[in-house]
Coordinates of C-alpha atoms in Angstrom, one line a residue:
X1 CA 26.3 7.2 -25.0
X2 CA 29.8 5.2 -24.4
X3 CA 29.8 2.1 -22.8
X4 CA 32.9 1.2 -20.3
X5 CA 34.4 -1.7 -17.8
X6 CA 36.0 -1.0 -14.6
X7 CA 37.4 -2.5 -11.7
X8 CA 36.3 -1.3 -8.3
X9 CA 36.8 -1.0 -4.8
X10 CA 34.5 -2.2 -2.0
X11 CA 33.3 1.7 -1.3
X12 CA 32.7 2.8 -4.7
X13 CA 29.1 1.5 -4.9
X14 CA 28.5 4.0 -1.8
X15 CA 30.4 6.9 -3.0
X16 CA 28.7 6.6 -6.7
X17 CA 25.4 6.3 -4.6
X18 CA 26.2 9.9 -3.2
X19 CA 27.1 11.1 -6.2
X20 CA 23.8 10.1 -7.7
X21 CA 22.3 12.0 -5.0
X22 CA 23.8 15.6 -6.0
X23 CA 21.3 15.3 -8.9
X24 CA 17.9 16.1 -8.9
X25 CA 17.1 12.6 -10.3
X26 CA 18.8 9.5 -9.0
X27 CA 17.9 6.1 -8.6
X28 CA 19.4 2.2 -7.3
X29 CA 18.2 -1.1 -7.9
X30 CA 19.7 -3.4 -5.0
X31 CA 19.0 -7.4 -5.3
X32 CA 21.5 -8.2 -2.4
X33 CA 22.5 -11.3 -4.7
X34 CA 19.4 -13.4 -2.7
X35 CA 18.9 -15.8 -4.8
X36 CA 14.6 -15.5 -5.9
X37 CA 12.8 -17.5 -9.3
X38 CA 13.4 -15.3 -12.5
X39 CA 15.9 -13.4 -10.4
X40 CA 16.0 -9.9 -7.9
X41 CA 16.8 -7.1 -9.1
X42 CA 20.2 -6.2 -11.0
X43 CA 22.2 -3.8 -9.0
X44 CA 22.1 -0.6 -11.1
X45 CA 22.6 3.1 -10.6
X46 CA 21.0 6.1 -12.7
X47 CA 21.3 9.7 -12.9
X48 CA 20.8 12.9 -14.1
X49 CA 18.0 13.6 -16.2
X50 CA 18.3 13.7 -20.0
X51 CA 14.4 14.3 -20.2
X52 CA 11.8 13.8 -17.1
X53 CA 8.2 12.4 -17.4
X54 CA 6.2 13.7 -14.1
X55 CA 2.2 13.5 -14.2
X56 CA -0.7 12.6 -12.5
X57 CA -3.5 10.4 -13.1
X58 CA -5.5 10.8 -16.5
X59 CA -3.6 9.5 -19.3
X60 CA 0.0 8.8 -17.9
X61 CA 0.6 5.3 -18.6
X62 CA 0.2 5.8 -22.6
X63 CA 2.0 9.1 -22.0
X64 CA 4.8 6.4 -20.4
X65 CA 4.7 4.6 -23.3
X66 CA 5.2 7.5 -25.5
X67 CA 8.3 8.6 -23.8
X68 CA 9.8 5.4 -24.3
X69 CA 9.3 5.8 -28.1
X70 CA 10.7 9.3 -27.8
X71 CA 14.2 7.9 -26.0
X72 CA 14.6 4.6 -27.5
X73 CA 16.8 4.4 -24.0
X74 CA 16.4 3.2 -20.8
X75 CA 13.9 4.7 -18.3
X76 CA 13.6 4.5 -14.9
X77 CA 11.4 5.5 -11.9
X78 CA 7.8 4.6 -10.6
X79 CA 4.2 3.9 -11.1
X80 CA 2.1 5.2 -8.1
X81 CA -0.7 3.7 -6.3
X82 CA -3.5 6.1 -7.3
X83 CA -2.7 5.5 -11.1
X84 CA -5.7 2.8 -10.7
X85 CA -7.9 6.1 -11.0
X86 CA -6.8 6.1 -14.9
X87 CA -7.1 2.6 -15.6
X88 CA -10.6 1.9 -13.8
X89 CA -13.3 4.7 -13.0
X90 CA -11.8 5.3 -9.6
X91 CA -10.8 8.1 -6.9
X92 CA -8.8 8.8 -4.5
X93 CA -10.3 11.1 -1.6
X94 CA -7.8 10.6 1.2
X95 CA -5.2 13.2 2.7
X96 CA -1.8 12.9 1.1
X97 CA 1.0 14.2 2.8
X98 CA 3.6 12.9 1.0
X99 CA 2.5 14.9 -2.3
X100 CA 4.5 12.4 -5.0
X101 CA 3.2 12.8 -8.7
X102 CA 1.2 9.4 -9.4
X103 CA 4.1 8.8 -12.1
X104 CA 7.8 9.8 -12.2
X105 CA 10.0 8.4 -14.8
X106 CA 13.2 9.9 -16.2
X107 CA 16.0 9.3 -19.0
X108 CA 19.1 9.2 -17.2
X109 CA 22.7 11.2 -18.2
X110 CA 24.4 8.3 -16.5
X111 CA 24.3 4.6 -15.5
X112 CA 26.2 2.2 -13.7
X113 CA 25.6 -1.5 -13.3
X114 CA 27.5 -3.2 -11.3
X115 CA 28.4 -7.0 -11.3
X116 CA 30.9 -9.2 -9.5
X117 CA 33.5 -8.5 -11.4
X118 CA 33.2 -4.2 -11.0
X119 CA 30.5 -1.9 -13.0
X120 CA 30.1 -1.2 -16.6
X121 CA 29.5 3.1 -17.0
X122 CA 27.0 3.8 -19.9
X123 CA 27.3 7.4 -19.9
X124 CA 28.6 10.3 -22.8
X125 CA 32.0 9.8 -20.8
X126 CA 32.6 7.0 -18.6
X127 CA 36.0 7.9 -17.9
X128 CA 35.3 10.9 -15.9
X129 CA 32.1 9.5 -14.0
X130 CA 34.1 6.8 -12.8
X131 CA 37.4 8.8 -12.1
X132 CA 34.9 11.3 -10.5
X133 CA 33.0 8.4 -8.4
X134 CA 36.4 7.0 -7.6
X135 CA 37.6 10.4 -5.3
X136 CA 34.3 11.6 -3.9
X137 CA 34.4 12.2 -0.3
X138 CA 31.6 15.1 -0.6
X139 CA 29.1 13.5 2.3
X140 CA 27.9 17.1 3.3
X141 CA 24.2 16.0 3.0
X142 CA 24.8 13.5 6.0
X143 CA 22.8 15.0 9.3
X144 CA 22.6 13.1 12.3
X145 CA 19.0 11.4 12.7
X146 CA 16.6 13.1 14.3
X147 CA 13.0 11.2 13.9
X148 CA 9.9 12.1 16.4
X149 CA 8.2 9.5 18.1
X150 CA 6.6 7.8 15.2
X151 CA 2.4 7.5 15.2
X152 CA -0.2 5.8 13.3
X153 CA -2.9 7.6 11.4
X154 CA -5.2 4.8 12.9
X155 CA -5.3 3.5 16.5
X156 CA -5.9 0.0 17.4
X157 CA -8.8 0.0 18.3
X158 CA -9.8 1.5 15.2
X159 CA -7.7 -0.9 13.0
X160 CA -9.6 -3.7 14.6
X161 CA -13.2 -1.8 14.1
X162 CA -11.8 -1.6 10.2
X163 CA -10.7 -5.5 9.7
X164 CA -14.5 -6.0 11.4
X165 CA -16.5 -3.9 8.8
X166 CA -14.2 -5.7 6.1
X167 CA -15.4 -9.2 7.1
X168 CA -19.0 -8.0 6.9
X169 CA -18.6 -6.3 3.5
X170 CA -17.1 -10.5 2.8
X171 CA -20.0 -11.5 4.8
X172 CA -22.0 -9.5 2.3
X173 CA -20.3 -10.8 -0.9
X174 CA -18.8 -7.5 -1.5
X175 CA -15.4 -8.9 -1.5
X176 CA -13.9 -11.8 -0.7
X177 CA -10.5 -10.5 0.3
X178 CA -9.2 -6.6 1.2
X179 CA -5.9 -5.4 1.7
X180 CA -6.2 -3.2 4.5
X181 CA -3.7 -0.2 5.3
X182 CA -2.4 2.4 7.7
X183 CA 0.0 4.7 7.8
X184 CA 2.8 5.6 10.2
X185 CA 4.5 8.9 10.3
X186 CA 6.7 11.2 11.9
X187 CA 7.5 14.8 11.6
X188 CA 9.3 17.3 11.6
X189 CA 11.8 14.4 10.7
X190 CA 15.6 14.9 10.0
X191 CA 17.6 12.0 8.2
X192 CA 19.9 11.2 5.5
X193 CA 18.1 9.4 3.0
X194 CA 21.4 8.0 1.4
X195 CA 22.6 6.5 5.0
X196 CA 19.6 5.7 6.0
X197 CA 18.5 3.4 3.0
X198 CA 22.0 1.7 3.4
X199 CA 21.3 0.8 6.9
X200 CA 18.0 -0.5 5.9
X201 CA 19.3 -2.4 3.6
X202 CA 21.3 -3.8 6.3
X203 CA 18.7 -4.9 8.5
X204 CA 16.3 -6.2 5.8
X205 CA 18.4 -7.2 2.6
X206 CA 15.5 -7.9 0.6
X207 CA 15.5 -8.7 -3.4
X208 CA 13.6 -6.0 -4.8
X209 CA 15.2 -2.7 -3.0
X210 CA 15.2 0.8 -4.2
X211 CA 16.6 4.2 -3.3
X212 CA 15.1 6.3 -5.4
X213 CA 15.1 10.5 -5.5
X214 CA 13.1 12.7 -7.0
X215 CA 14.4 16.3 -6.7
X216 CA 13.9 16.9 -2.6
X217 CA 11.6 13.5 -2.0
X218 CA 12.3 10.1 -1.5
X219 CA 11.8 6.4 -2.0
X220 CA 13.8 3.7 1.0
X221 CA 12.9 0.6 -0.2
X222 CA 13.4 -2.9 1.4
X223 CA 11.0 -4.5 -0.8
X224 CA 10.7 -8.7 -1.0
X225 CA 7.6 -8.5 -3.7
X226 CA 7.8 -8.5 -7.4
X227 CA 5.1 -6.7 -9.1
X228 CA 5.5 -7.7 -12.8
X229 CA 8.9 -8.2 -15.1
X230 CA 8.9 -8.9 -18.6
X231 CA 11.6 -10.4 -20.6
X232 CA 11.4 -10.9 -24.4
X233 CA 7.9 -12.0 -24.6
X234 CA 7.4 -13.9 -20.9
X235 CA 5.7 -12.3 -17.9
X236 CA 6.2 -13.1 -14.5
X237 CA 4.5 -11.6 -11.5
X238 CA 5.2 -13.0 -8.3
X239 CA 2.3 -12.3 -5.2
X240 CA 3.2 -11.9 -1.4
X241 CA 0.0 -13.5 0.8
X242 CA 1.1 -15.0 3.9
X243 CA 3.6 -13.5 6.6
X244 CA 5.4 -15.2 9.3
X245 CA 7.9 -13.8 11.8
X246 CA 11.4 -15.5 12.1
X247 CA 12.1 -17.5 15.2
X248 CA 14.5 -16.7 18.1
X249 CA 16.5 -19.9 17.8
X250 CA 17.0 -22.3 14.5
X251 CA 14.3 -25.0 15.4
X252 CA 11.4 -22.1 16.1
X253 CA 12.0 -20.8 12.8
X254 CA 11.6 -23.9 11.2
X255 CA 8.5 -24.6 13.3
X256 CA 7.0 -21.0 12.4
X257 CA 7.9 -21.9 8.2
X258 CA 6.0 -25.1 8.3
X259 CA 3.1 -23.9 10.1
X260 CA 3.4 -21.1 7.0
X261 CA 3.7 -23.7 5.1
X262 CA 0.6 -25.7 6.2
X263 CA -1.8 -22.9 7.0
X264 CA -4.5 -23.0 5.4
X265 CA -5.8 -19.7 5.8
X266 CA -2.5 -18.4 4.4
X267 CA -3.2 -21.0 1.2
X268 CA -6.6 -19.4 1.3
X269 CA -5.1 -15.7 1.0
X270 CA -2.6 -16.9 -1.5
X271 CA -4.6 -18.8 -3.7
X272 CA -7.1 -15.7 -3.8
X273 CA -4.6 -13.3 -5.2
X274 CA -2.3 -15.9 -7.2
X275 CA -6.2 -16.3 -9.3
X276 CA -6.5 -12.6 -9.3
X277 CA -3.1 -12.6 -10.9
X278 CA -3.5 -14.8 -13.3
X279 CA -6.6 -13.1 -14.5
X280 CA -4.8 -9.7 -14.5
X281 CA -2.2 -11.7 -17.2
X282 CA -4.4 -13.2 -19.1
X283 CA -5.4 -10.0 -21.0
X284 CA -1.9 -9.6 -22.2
X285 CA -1.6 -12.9 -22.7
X286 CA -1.9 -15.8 -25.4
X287 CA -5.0 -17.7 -24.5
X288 CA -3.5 -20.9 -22.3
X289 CA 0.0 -19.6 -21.7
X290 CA -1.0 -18.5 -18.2
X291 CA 0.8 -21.1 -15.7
X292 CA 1.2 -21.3 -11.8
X293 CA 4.8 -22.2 -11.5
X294 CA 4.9 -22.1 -8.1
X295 CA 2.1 -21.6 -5.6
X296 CA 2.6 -21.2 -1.5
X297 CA 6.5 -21.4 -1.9
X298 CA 8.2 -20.1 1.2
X299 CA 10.9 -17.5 1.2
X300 CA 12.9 -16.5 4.5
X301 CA 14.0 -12.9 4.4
X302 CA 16.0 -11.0 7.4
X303 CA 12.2 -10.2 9.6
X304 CA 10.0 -12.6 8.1
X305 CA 9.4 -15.6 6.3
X306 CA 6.8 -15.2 3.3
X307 CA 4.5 -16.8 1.1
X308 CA 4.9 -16.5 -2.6
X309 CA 3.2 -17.5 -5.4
X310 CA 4.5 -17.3 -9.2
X311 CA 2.8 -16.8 -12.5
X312 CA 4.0 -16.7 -16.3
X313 CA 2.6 -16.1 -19.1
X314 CA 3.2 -15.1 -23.0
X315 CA 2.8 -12.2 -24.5
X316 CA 0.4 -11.9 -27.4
X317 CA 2.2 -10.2 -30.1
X318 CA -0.2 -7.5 -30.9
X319 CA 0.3 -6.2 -26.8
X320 CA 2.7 -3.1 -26.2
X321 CA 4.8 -3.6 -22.7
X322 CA 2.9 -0.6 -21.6
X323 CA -0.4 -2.3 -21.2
X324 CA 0.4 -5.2 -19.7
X325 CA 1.5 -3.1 -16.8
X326 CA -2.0 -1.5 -17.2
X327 CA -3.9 -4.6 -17.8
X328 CA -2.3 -6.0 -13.8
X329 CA -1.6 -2.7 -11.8
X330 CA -2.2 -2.1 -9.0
X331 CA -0.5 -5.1 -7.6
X332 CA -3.7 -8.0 -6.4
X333 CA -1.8 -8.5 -3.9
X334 CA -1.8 -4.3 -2.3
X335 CA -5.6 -4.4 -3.6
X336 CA -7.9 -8.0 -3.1
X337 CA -10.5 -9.2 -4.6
X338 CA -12.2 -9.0 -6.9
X339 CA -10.0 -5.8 -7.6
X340 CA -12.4 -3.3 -8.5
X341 CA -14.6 -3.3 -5.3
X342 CA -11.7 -3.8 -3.5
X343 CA -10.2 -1.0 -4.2
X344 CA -13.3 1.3 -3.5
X345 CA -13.7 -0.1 -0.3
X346 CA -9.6 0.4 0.2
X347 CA -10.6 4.4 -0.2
X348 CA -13.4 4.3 2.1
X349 CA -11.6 2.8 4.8
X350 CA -8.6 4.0 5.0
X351 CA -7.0 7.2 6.1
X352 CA -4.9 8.1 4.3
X353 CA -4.3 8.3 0.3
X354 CA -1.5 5.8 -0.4
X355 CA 0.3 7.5 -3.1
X356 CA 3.8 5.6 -4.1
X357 CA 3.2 3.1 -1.4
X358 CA 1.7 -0.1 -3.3
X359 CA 2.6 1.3 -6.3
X360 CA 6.0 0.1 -8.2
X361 CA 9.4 1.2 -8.7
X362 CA 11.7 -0.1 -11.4
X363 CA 13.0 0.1 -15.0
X364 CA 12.4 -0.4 -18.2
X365 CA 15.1 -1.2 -20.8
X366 CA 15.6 0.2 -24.2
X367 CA 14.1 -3.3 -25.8
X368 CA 10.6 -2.8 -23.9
X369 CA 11.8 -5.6 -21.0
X370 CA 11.0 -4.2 -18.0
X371 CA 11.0 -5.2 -14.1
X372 CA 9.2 -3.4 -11.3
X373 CA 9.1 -4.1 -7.4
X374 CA 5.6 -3.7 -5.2
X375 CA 6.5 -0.8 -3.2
X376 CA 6.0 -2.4 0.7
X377 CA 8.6 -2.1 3.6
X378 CA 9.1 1.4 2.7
X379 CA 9.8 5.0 4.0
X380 CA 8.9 7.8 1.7
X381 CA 10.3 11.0 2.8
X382 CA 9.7 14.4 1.6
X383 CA 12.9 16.6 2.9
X384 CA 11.3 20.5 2.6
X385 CA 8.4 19.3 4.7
X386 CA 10.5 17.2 7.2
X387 CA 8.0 14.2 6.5
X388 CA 8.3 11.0 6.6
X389 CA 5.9 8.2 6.5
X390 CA 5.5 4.4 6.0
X391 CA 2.6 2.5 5.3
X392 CA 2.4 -1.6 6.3
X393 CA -1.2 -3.5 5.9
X394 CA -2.2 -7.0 5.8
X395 CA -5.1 -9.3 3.7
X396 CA -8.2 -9.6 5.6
X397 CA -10.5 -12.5 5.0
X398 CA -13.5 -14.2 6.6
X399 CA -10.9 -16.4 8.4
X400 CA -9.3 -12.9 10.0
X401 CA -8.7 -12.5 13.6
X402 CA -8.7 -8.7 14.0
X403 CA -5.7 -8.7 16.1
X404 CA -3.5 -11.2 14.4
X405 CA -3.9 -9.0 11.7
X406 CA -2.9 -5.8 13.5
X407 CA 0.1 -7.6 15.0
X408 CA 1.2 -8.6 11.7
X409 CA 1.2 -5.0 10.4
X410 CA 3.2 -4.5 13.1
X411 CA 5.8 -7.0 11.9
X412 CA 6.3 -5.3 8.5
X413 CA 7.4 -2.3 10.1
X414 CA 9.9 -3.9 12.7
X415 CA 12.9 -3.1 10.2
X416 CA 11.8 0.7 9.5
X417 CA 11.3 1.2 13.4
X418 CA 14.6 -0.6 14.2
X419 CA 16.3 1.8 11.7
X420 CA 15.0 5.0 13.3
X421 CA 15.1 3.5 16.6
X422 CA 11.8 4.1 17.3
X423 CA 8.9 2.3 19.2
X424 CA 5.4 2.7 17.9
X425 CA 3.1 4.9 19.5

């Protein structure tokens, strides 16, 4: 592999986008240069598949790790959901549409990072992908829209029954706090995924976004959430508990952060999971390296304002990179706690096998650093079957009021809907 400098225009990032997308493996990191603790992601394109690493559940992570050895390169793709069923004695026995492999990774031919100053092509000849990238104008995949009225595999009525059986099982002790999902789809649904994750991106700019594809299915992601990076021997996750919408007018938003800000049923949610977290570091970690740099700080993205919490840690020495992502996935955060019961409870109430959606979507670099997003405010898309689905959820505690809750699932969707202008129903 070559390594090369260039100067760009303001379009190439799109047209290199499309040209990613003529392979059957492409992927983009987006940051949108918001500024977030230990960064957001580095802009970054990938394609074409020098070796490909698809498998389910069983013994994928070490397999992961494995094909890291093997390429000595970077990697890049996605960890999904339903990988918990290889770390803990789990299952998963929900309907999937979707039908993603639990893990997806892939060596790319060519990459592309791009910085202020243009993009730097690591690729066997830089010279011709970027004279290439330069005069594309193939955009034959682009189709006009054409999305179905969206739908929710629950109703209300049986979201609220769900966050009611939830506060029992905390009633009980079986939890103290459960993410609960739901899943909105629509098919048979028509879009270009290239055009549409741009416009997404445009409406919710977020620091962790992804476009990734994965022969004919898809990953449109506007996420805000970290789910673990790793750099040198330092490991930062940062947890998402507690959701605001913005205000109409400058003084209302300000009033809606500081109530945020004060609630303490937010802190409550928060708290919860930043513990969780910590726990999930600690067994990669060097006893009393584990700090709370930052608990209930308040971020303002395009829809929302959030609640984020972050942790760091050490590395012991001894630990490979591969099972600190084991020792804290699934995200505490997409899960509750404790973790474990969480999660079985997740499968018995829900509808729907999650698949990608909670899971995480990233890199890892040829040193063993790696960074991966939560995968939340996101469509996943699989183009021979015409579907396309989103999933949005929120934490339920004692504190809960069943419809607050259901409202504020509503509110993590309000980018998706607005780009395929579509009401729920």
């Amino acid at each position: 592999m070559k390594e090369k400098s260039f100067k760009v225009n303001e379009h190439f990032f799109q047209k290199a986008l499309y040209r990613a997308s003529k392979e059957s493996y492409a992927i983009c990191l987006h940051g949108n240069q918001i500024p977030f603790p230990y960064g957001s992601f580095p802009t970054i394109i990938a394609f074409g598949a020098k070796d490909s690493l698809i498998l389910p559940a069983g013994n994928a992570i070490a397999s992961l790790r494995d094909f890291h050895k093997k390429h000595q390169g970077w990697l890049f793709g996605y960890l999904g959901y339903d990988l918990k069923n290889e770390i803990e004695n789990l299952k998963s026995t929900n309907a999937d549409q979707a039908l993603l492999p639990d893990l997806a990774f892939f060596s790319p031919l060519h990459i592309l990072f791009f910085d202020q100053g243009g993009v730097t092509i690591l690729s066997p000849n830089p010279d011709s992908i970027y004279l290439e990238i330069s005069n594309w104008n193939d955009y034959t995949d682009k189709v006009v829209p054409q999305v179905p009225s969206v739908k929710c595999n629950m109703s209300r009525e049986t979201y609220l029954e769900k966050v009611k059986k939830v506060r029992q099982h905390i009633y009980e002790g079986d939890v103290y706090e459960l993410n609960l999902c739901m899943e909105f789809f629509s098919e048979p649904a028509l879009l270009s995924p290239e055009d549409s994750w741009l416009k997404l991106l445009e409406f919710s700019p977020a620091p962790f976004s992804a476009y990734l594809k994965l022969k004919d299915q898809y990953l449109l992601s506007a996420s805000p959430e970290r789910f673990l990076k790793k750099v040198g021997k330092k490991l930062i996750t940062q947890p998402i508990k507690g959701t605001s919408r913005r205000g109409t007018d400058k003084a209302e938003d300000e009033l809606l952060k500081q109530r945020l800000k004060s609630s303490e049923k937010e802190q409550a949610e928060n708290m919860m999971i930043t513990d969780l977290c910590r726990n999930d570091l600690a067994q990669s970690s060097t006893p009393g390296s584990v700090i709370v740099e930052e608990l209930f700080g308040i971020y303002t993205f395009a829809q929302v304002h959030q609640m984020i919490s972050t942790v760091v840690s050490e590395m012991l020495p001894e630990k490979h990179w591969s099972e600190a992502i084991r020792n804290a996935f699934p995200m505490g955060s997409m899960t509750g706690a404790p973790k474990i019961r969480a999660m079985e409870l997740i499968d018995a109430l829900e509808e729907s096998k999650r698949g990608l959606f909670s899971g995480a979507t990233g890199y890892i670099a040829p040193n063993g650093d790696f960074d991966f997003n939560v995968v939340i405010r996101s469509i996943i898309y699989n183009k021979p079957k015409q579907y396309l689905s989103f999933h949005a959820g929120s934490a339920i505690t004692w504190d809960s009021v069943p419809e607050d809750e259901y409202q504020e699932c509503l509110l993590k969707t309000k980018a998706i809907r607005q780009l395929l202008n579509q009401p729920l129903t």
